[in-house]
Coordinates of C-alpha atoms in Angstrom, one line a residue:
M3 CA 0.1 0.1 0.0
T4 CA 2.9 2.3 -0.9
G5 CA 1.5 5.9 -0.9
W6 CA -1.8 5.4 0.3
Q7 CA -3.0 7.7 2.9
T8 CA -6.2 8.2 5.3
Y9 CA -8.6 10.9 4.4
R10 CA -11.6 12.0 6.2
I11 CA -14.7 12.5 3.6
A12 CA -14.9 16.2 4.5
D13 CA -11.3 15.9 3.0
L14 CA -12.4 14.6 -0.5
G15 CA -14.6 17.7 -1.2
R16 CA -17.5 19.8 -0.2
V17 CA -20.1 18.0 1.5
V18 CA -23.7 19.0 1.1
T19 CA -26.9 17.9 2.5
G20 CA -29.9 18.2 0.3
K21 CA -33.3 19.7 1.1
T22 CA -36.8 19.1 -0.4
P23 CA -38.9 22.2 -1.8
P24 CA -42.0 23.0 0.4
S25 CA -45.3 21.2 -0.3
S26 CA -47.0 24.7 -0.4
S27 CA -44.9 25.5 -3.5
P28 CA -45.4 22.8 -5.9
E29 CA -44.5 24.7 -9.1
L30 CA -40.7 24.2 -7.6
F31 CA -41.3 20.6 -8.9
D32 CA -42.1 21.6 -12.3
G33 CA -38.6 21.9 -13.8
T34 CA -35.7 19.9 -15.4
I35 CA -33.4 19.1 -12.7
P36 CA -33.3 15.4 -11.3
F37 CA -34.6 15.4 -7.9
I38 CA -32.8 12.4 -6.0
T39 CA -34.3 10.4 -3.1
P40 CA -33.6 7.1 -1.5
S41 CA -36.3 5.2 -3.3
N42 CA -34.2 6.2 -6.6
M43 CA -31.3 4.7 -5.2
S44 CA -29.6 1.0 -4.4
F45 CA -26.7 -0.4 -3.0
D46 CA -25.4 -1.4 -6.1
C47 CA -26.3 0.9 -8.9
R48 CA -24.1 3.6 -9.8
H49 CA -26.3 6.0 -12.0
I50 CA -30.0 6.0 -11.6
S51 CA -33.1 7.8 -12.9
T52 CA -35.4 9.7 -10.9
D53 CA -39.5 10.4 -11.2
R54 CA -39.4 13.7 -10.0
F55 CA -37.6 17.0 -11.1
V56 CA -37.0 20.5 -9.5
S57 CA -37.0 24.0 -10.9
T58 CA -33.8 26.3 -10.8
D59 CA -35.9 28.6 -9.0
W60 CA -35.8 26.0 -5.8
D61 CA -31.7 26.8 -5.5
R62 CA -31.1 30.1 -7.1
R63 CA -27.8 30.4 -5.3
K64 CA -26.8 26.6 -6.1
R65 CA -25.8 25.9 -2.7
T66 CA -27.4 22.5 -2.9
L67 CA -26.9 21.8 -6.7
L68 CA -24.7 19.1 -7.4
P69 CA -22.5 18.7 -10.5
E70 CA -22.4 15.8 -12.5
G71 CA -20.1 13.2 -11.0
S72 CA -21.4 14.0 -7.3
V73 CA -21.3 10.9 -4.9
C74 CA -24.7 10.7 -3.1
V75 CA -25.4 8.9 0.0
V76 CA -28.3 8.0 2.3
C77 CA -27.8 8.7 5.9
I78 CA -31.1 8.6 7.3
G79 CA -33.5 5.8 7.8
A80 CA -33.4 1.6 7.4
T81 CA -31.4 2.0 4.2
I82 CA -28.7 4.2 5.1
G83 CA -25.6 3.5 2.7
K84 CA -27.5 3.5 -0.4
I85 CA -25.4 5.3 -3.0
C86 CA -25.0 6.6 -6.4
M87 CA -23.5 8.9 -8.7
S88 CA -25.1 11.8 -10.3
S89 CA -25.0 11.7 -14.0
T90 CA -26.1 15.2 -14.7
P91 CA -26.3 18.4 -12.2
S92 CA -29.0 17.1 -9.5
Q93 CA -30.6 18.0 -6.4
T94 CA -31.4 15.7 -3.6
N95 CA -33.6 15.4 -0.3
Q96 CA -32.5 15.8 3.4
Q97 CA -32.1 12.3 3.7
V98 CA -29.1 12.1 1.5
N99 CA -25.6 13.7 1.8
S100 CA -23.2 14.3 -1.0
V101 CA -19.6 14.5 -1.9
I102 CA -18.7 17.0 -4.5
V103 CA -15.5 15.5 -5.3
D104 CA -12.2 17.7 -5.3
Q105 CA -11.0 16.4 -8.8
A106 CA -7.5 17.8 -8.7
R107 CA -6.9 15.6 -5.7
F108 CA -9.3 12.7 -6.1
D109 CA -11.2 10.5 -8.7
T110 CA -14.9 10.7 -8.4
G111 CA -15.2 7.0 -9.3
F112 CA -12.9 6.0 -6.7
V113 CA -14.4 8.0 -4.1
Y114 CA -17.9 6.0 -4.9
Y115 CA -16.4 2.8 -4.9
A116 CA -14.6 3.5 -1.6
L117 CA -18.0 4.9 0.1
R118 CA -19.7 1.8 -1.3
T119 CA -17.6 -0.2 1.1
K120 CA -18.8 1.9 4.1
A121 CA -22.3 0.9 4.1
D122 CA -22.0 -1.0 7.2
E123 CA -19.9 1.3 9.2
L124 CA -22.3 4.2 8.1
M125 CA -25.4 2.1 9.7
A126 CA -23.3 1.3 12.7
R127 CA -22.5 5.1 13.5
A128 CA -26.0 5.8 13.1
G129 CA -26.7 4.2 16.3
G130 CA -30.0 2.0 17.2
A131 CA -32.7 4.8 17.2
A132 CA -36.0 4.0 15.8
T133 CA -35.0 6.1 12.7
P134 CA -31.2 5.6 12.3
I135 CA -29.3 8.9 11.3
I136 CA -25.9 10.0 10.7
N137 CA -25.9 13.7 10.6
K138 CA -23.5 15.6 8.2
T139 CA -20.8 16.1 10.8
A140 CA -20.6 12.4 11.5
F141 CA -20.5 11.6 7.9
S142 CA -18.0 13.9 7.0
D143 CA -15.4 12.2 9.8
V144 CA -15.8 8.8 8.2
E145 CA -12.4 7.8 6.9
I146 CA -11.0 6.3 4.0
D147 CA -7.9 5.1 2.5
A148 CA -6.3 6.3 -1.2
P149 CA -3.8 6.0 -3.2
P150 CA -2.2 8.9 -5.5
L151 CA -4.5 10.2 -8.0
P152 CA -3.2 7.9 -11.1
N153 CA -3.7 4.8 -9.1
Q154 CA -7.3 6.1 -7.8
R155 CA -8.0 6.5 -11.7
R156 CA -6.6 2.8 -12.4
I157 CA -8.9 1.2 -9.7
S158 CA -12.0 3.4 -10.8
S159 CA -11.3 2.0 -14.5
I160 CA -11.1 -1.4 -13.4
L161 CA -14.4 -1.8 -11.6
G162 CA -16.2 0.8 -13.6
A163 CA -15.7 -1.2 -16.6
Y164 CA -17.7 -4.1 -14.9
D165 CA -20.5 -1.2 -14.1
D166 CA -20.3 -0.2 -17.8
L167 CA -21.0 -3.7 -19.0
I168 CA -23.9 -4.0 -16.5
E169 CA -25.4 -0.6 -17.4
V170 CA -25.4 -2.1 -21.2
N171 CA -27.0 -5.1 -20.5
R172 CA -30.0 -2.9 -18.4
R173 CA -30.5 -1.0 -21.4
R174 CA -30.8 -4.4 -23.5
I175 CA -33.3 -5.4 -20.9
T176 CA -35.4 -2.0 -21.4
V177 CA -35.1 -2.5 -25.1
L178 CA -36.3 -6.1 -25.1
E179 CA -39.3 -5.3 -22.9
A180 CA -40.0 -2.5 -25.0
M181 CA -39.8 -5.0 -28.1
A182 CA -42.1 -7.6 -26.1
Q183 CA -44.3 -5.2 -25.5
G184 CA -44.7 -3.8 -29.1
L185 CA -45.3 -7.0 -30.4
F186 CA -48.0 -8.0 -27.8
Q187 CA -49.8 -4.8 -28.8
E188 CA -49.5 -5.5 -32.5
L189 CA -51.0 -8.6 -31.9
M190 CA -54.1 -7.0 -30.0
H191 CA -54.2 -4.8 -32.8
D192 CA -54.4 -7.2 -35.6
S193 CA -56.8 -9.9 -33.6
Q194 CA -59.3 -6.7 -33.1
T195 CA -58.6 -5.9 -37.2
N196 CA -59.0 -9.8 -38.1
P197 CA -61.1 -11.2 -35.3
H198 CA -60.7 -15.0 -35.0
G199 CA -62.4 -15.3 -31.8
D200 CA -61.6 -15.0 -28.0
L201 CA -59.9 -17.3 -25.5
P202 CA -61.4 -17.5 -22.0
L203 CA -58.7 -17.5 -19.6
S204 CA -60.2 -20.7 -17.9
E205 CA -59.1 -22.5 -21.0
L206 CA -55.5 -20.8 -21.0
V207 CA -54.2 -21.4 -17.2
V208 CA -53.9 -25.2 -16.3
K209 CA -53.3 -24.8 -12.8
T210 CA -53.0 -22.0 -9.8
L211 CA -51.3 -22.5 -6.3
G212 CA -50.5 -20.3 -3.6
G213 CA -47.1 -19.8 -2.2
D214 CA -45.2 -20.2 1.0
W215 CA -43.1 -18.6 3.7
G216 CA -41.7 -21.3 5.7
L217 CA -39.1 -20.3 8.2
D218 CA -35.8 -18.7 8.5
E219 CA -34.3 -21.4 10.1
P220 CA -34.7 -25.1 9.4
D221 CA -36.3 -27.3 12.0
A222 CA -37.4 -31.2 12.2
D223 CA -40.2 -30.6 9.4
H224 CA -38.7 -27.7 7.6
T225 CA -35.6 -29.1 6.1
V226 CA -35.8 -28.0 2.3
E227 CA -33.7 -24.8 1.8
V228 CA -35.4 -22.6 -1.0
R229 CA -35.1 -18.9 -2.4
V230 CA -38.6 -17.3 -2.1
V231 CA -39.8 -14.7 -4.8
R232 CA -42.0 -11.8 -3.3
G233 CA -43.7 -9.3 -5.4
T234 CA -41.3 -6.6 -4.2
D235 CA -38.6 -8.7 -6.1
F236 CA -40.1 -8.9 -9.6
S237 CA -38.5 -5.6 -10.7
R238 CA -35.1 -6.5 -9.1
L239 CA -34.9 -10.0 -10.8
Q240 CA -35.7 -8.3 -14.0
S241 CA -32.6 -6.1 -13.8
G242 CA -30.1 -9.0 -12.5
D243 CA -30.4 -8.1 -8.8
F244 CA -30.9 -11.9 -7.8
G245 CA -29.6 -11.4 -4.1
S246 CA -32.7 -9.7 -3.1
C247 CA -34.8 -13.2 -2.9
P248 CA -34.6 -14.4 0.8
T249 CA -33.3 -17.9 1.8
R250 CA -36.2 -19.9 3.9
F251 CA -36.8 -23.6 5.0
I252 CA -40.1 -25.4 4.1
T253 CA -41.4 -28.9 4.6
R254 CA -40.7 -31.6 1.7
S255 CA -44.4 -31.9 0.9
S256 CA -44.7 -28.2 0.5
A257 CA -41.5 -28.3 -1.8
D258 CA -42.9 -31.1 -3.8
K259 CA -46.0 -29.0 -4.5
R260 CA -44.5 -25.5 -4.9
L261 CA -40.9 -25.8 -6.3
L262 CA -41.2 -23.2 -9.6
K263 CA -40.9 -25.0 -12.8
P264 CA -40.0 -23.3 -16.2
Y265 CA -42.6 -21.3 -17.2
D266 CA -44.6 -20.7 -14.3
V267 CA -45.9 -17.2 -13.9
L268 CA -45.7 -15.6 -10.5
L269 CA -48.5 -13.0 -9.8
E270 CA -48.2 -11.0 -6.9
N271 CA -51.9 -11.1 -5.2
S272 CA -51.5 -9.2 -2.0
I273 CA -49.9 -5.6 -1.9
N274 CA -50.4 -2.3 -0.1
A275 CA -52.8 -0.6 -2.3
K276 CA -50.9 2.9 -1.9
T277 CA -47.9 1.4 -3.6
R278 CA -49.3 -0.1 -6.4
A279 CA -52.1 -2.5 -7.9
A280 CA -51.8 -6.0 -7.2
G281 CA -51.5 -8.1 -10.2
S282 CA -47.9 -7.7 -11.2
T283 CA -46.2 -10.6 -12.9
I284 CA -42.9 -12.4 -13.6
V285 CA -42.2 -15.3 -15.6
A286 CA -39.7 -18.2 -13.9
T287 CA -37.5 -18.9 -17.0
H288 CA -34.8 -21.5 -17.0
G289 CA -32.3 -18.8 -16.4
L290 CA -34.2 -17.1 -13.6
I291 CA -34.8 -20.2 -11.4
E292 CA -30.9 -21.2 -12.3
A293 CA -29.7 -17.8 -11.4
L294 CA -31.5 -18.4 -8.0
G295 CA -30.0 -21.8 -7.1
G296 CA -32.5 -24.2 -8.7
S297 CA -34.8 -24.7 -5.6
V298 CA -37.4 -21.6 -5.8
I299 CA -40.5 -21.0 -4.6
A300 CA -43.1 -18.1 -4.3
A301 CA -43.8 -16.2 -1.4
S302 CA -47.2 -16.8 0.4
F303 CA -48.6 -13.6 -0.8
C304 CA -48.1 -14.4 -4.4
R305 CA -49.9 -16.8 -6.7
V306 CA -48.3 -19.1 -9.1
F307 CA -50.3 -19.8 -12.5
Q308 CA -49.2 -23.0 -14.6
F309 CA -49.5 -23.6 -18.2
A310 CA -49.4 -26.2 -20.8
R311 CA -47.2 -24.5 -23.2
P312 CA -44.2 -22.0 -22.7
E313 CA -46.1 -19.7 -25.2
D314 CA -48.9 -19.5 -23.1
A315 CA -47.2 -18.2 -19.9
A316 CA -45.5 -15.6 -22.1
V317 CA -48.9 -14.6 -23.6
F318 CA -50.6 -14.6 -20.3
H319 CA -47.7 -12.6 -18.6
M320 CA -47.6 -9.9 -21.3
W321 CA -51.5 -9.7 -21.0
C322 CA -51.3 -9.2 -17.2
R323 CA -48.5 -6.4 -17.9
N324 CA -50.8 -4.8 -20.2
L325 CA -53.8 -4.9 -17.8
H326 CA -51.8 -3.3 -15.0
A327 CA -50.3 -0.5 -17.5
S328 CA -54.0 0.5 -18.7
G329 CA -55.1 0.3 -14.8
E330 CA -57.9 -2.4 -15.8
I331 CA -56.1 -4.6 -13.3
V332 CA -57.8 -3.1 -10.4
R333 CA -61.4 -4.7 -11.4
Y334 CA -59.7 -7.7 -10.0
Q335 CA -58.6 -6.5 -6.8
V336 CA -60.6 -5.9 -3.5
V337 CA -58.9 -3.3 -1.0
A338 CA -59.5 -4.2 2.8
A339 CA -59.7 -1.6 5.6
N340 CA -56.4 -2.0 6.4
G341 CA -55.4 -0.8 3.1
I342 CA -54.0 -4.1 1.6
A343 CA -55.1 -4.8 -2.3
N344 CA -56.0 -8.5 -2.5
F345 CA -56.0 -9.9 -6.0
Q346 CA -59.0 -12.0 -6.9
T347 CA -57.7 -15.1 -8.8
T348 CA -60.9 -17.3 -8.9
L349 CA -62.8 -14.3 -10.5
F350 CA -59.8 -13.2 -12.8
V351 CA -59.3 -17.0 -14.2
R352 CA -63.3 -17.3 -14.4
D353 CA -64.1 -14.0 -16.2
G354 CA -60.6 -12.8 -17.9
I355 CA -60.7 -12.8 -21.8
L356 CA -57.7 -12.8 -23.7
P357 CA -58.6 -11.1 -26.9
F358 CA -57.1 -13.4 -29.4
E359 CA -56.7 -17.3 -29.8
T360 CA -53.0 -18.0 -29.3
A361 CA -53.2 -20.8 -31.9
N362 CA -53.4 -18.2 -34.5
Y363 CA -50.2 -16.6 -33.7
R364 CA -47.8 -19.2 -32.6
K365 CA -44.7 -17.7 -34.6
Q366 CA -45.2 -14.2 -33.0
I367 CA -45.8 -15.7 -29.5
G368 CA -42.8 -17.9 -29.7
F369 CA -40.8 -14.8 -30.4
L370 CA -42.4 -12.9 -27.5
L371 CA -41.2 -16.1 -25.4
G372 CA -37.8 -15.5 -26.2
L373 CA -38.2 -12.1 -25.3
T374 CA -39.0 -13.0 -21.7
S375 CA -35.7 -14.6 -21.2
H376 CA -33.3 -13.9 -18.2
T377 CA -30.2 -14.0 -20.3
Y378 CA -29.0 -10.7 -19.9
A379 CA -30.2 -10.7 -16.1
Q380 CA -27.8 -13.2 -15.3
Q381 CA -25.3 -11.6 -17.2
I382 CA -25.6 -8.6 -15.1
A383 CA -25.6 -10.9 -11.8
N384 CA -22.4 -12.3 -13.1
L385 CA -20.6 -8.8 -13.8
A386 CA -21.9 -8.0 -10.2
A387 CA -20.3 -10.6 -8.5
A388 CA -17.1 -10.5 -10.2
R389 CA -17.0 -6.6 -9.2
D390 CA -17.9 -7.2 -5.6
L391 CA -15.5 -9.8 -5.3
L392 CA -12.6 -7.3 -6.4
L393 CA -14.2 -4.0 -4.8
P394 CA -13.0 -4.6 -1.3
R395 CA -9.7 -6.0 -2.3
L396 CA -8.9 -3.0 -4.8
I397 CA -10.0 -0.2 -2.8
S398 CA -8.2 -1.7 0.4
G399 CA -4.9 -1.9 -1.7
Q400 CA -4.8 -5.6 -1.0
L401 CA -5.0 -6.6 -4.8
S402 CA -2.3 -5.8 -7.5
M403 CA -3.9 -3.8 -10.3
D404 CA -1.2 -5.1 -12.8
E405 CA -2.7 -8.6 -11.9
V406 CA -6.2 -7.5 -12.3
E407 CA -5.7 -5.5 -15.6
R408 CA -3.9 -8.2 -17.3
T409 CA -6.6 -10.7 -16.3
L410 CA -9.6 -8.3 -17.8
K411 CA -7.2 -8.2 -21.1
E412 CA -6.8 -11.9 -21.2
A413 CA -10.6 -12.2 -20.7
A414 CA -11.3 -9.6 -23.5

């Protein structure tokens, strides 16, 4: 670790705590500057997108405006340590502390990766309060080790190469999803222009069954180790995050009944109605099941739909997505007094009508099936695993950069 020195976060640049515009001035949210909040961020996604934007009038003196390349870290709440880099000038809310990096002395990418390794320390410093918090002063005192700037850039370049490939694959997934949705819309349009008859959902679905939750530790009866897929995991799985699904233990009889088979479709049948409607789906492809270790079940608040043919699973999945996007899916949910939306599976299967006969579109649906593959998601998971193996060793100087760069060149 020749040449490495210890620095406080305060030494890395200017630390900024974000701020939220007052609700009494909604016009301040009518702008073009991305407004970053913890819900937009994750523990392993370098660049993110936001769903809210603020006006330049909110911060006319630019006291909290973050330039491109700023490193943003969640410092309040259960997700302390979430981190991202701003890809354009941005603002954050008050739960986020950001470092505007002094680029004459430090590499922005190196600072990002160094702070990624500090999530556990930040949470420990936050204490055991009901709402954990690490204030700006305590955050600024956290220490990292860093080599001279040229070596910072080399480390950042190595780790960044993995994240670049991950982002390419995420864009590919987005393109495939758009292609699948476009193709399904074409099928819908053609079926309306040249009607060949409807298909009752009851004729498409072979069987439905509930999920399980099991126990977090094995006992005499619960001996089968499985990964459990919840509705909250669907979007993460689609983007290659296979680490979020918990490991649980279930009985042998439950495993015999519930272990997912390729092209089962999982439907989220219970959700807080304030967050989204029930009825989100995901296809359990070969790749998805393999990436989760082979023994996978749906959570008890999901429903599994089984079909005679993989093509039927793809059509069902896309049809449910179409209903969800249009808002029609709410016809099949009931919201309880406690605000929980419960999906009415029996009603859905009994009354649901697919607007075309799948037999008339075998070729197109076969292509649609290919678009539901989790190939790119698997590649993301593999790249993330390799990056995370290198990250702590590179960022602490334990691993030779020459060796890593040589390995990367050989792999290329």
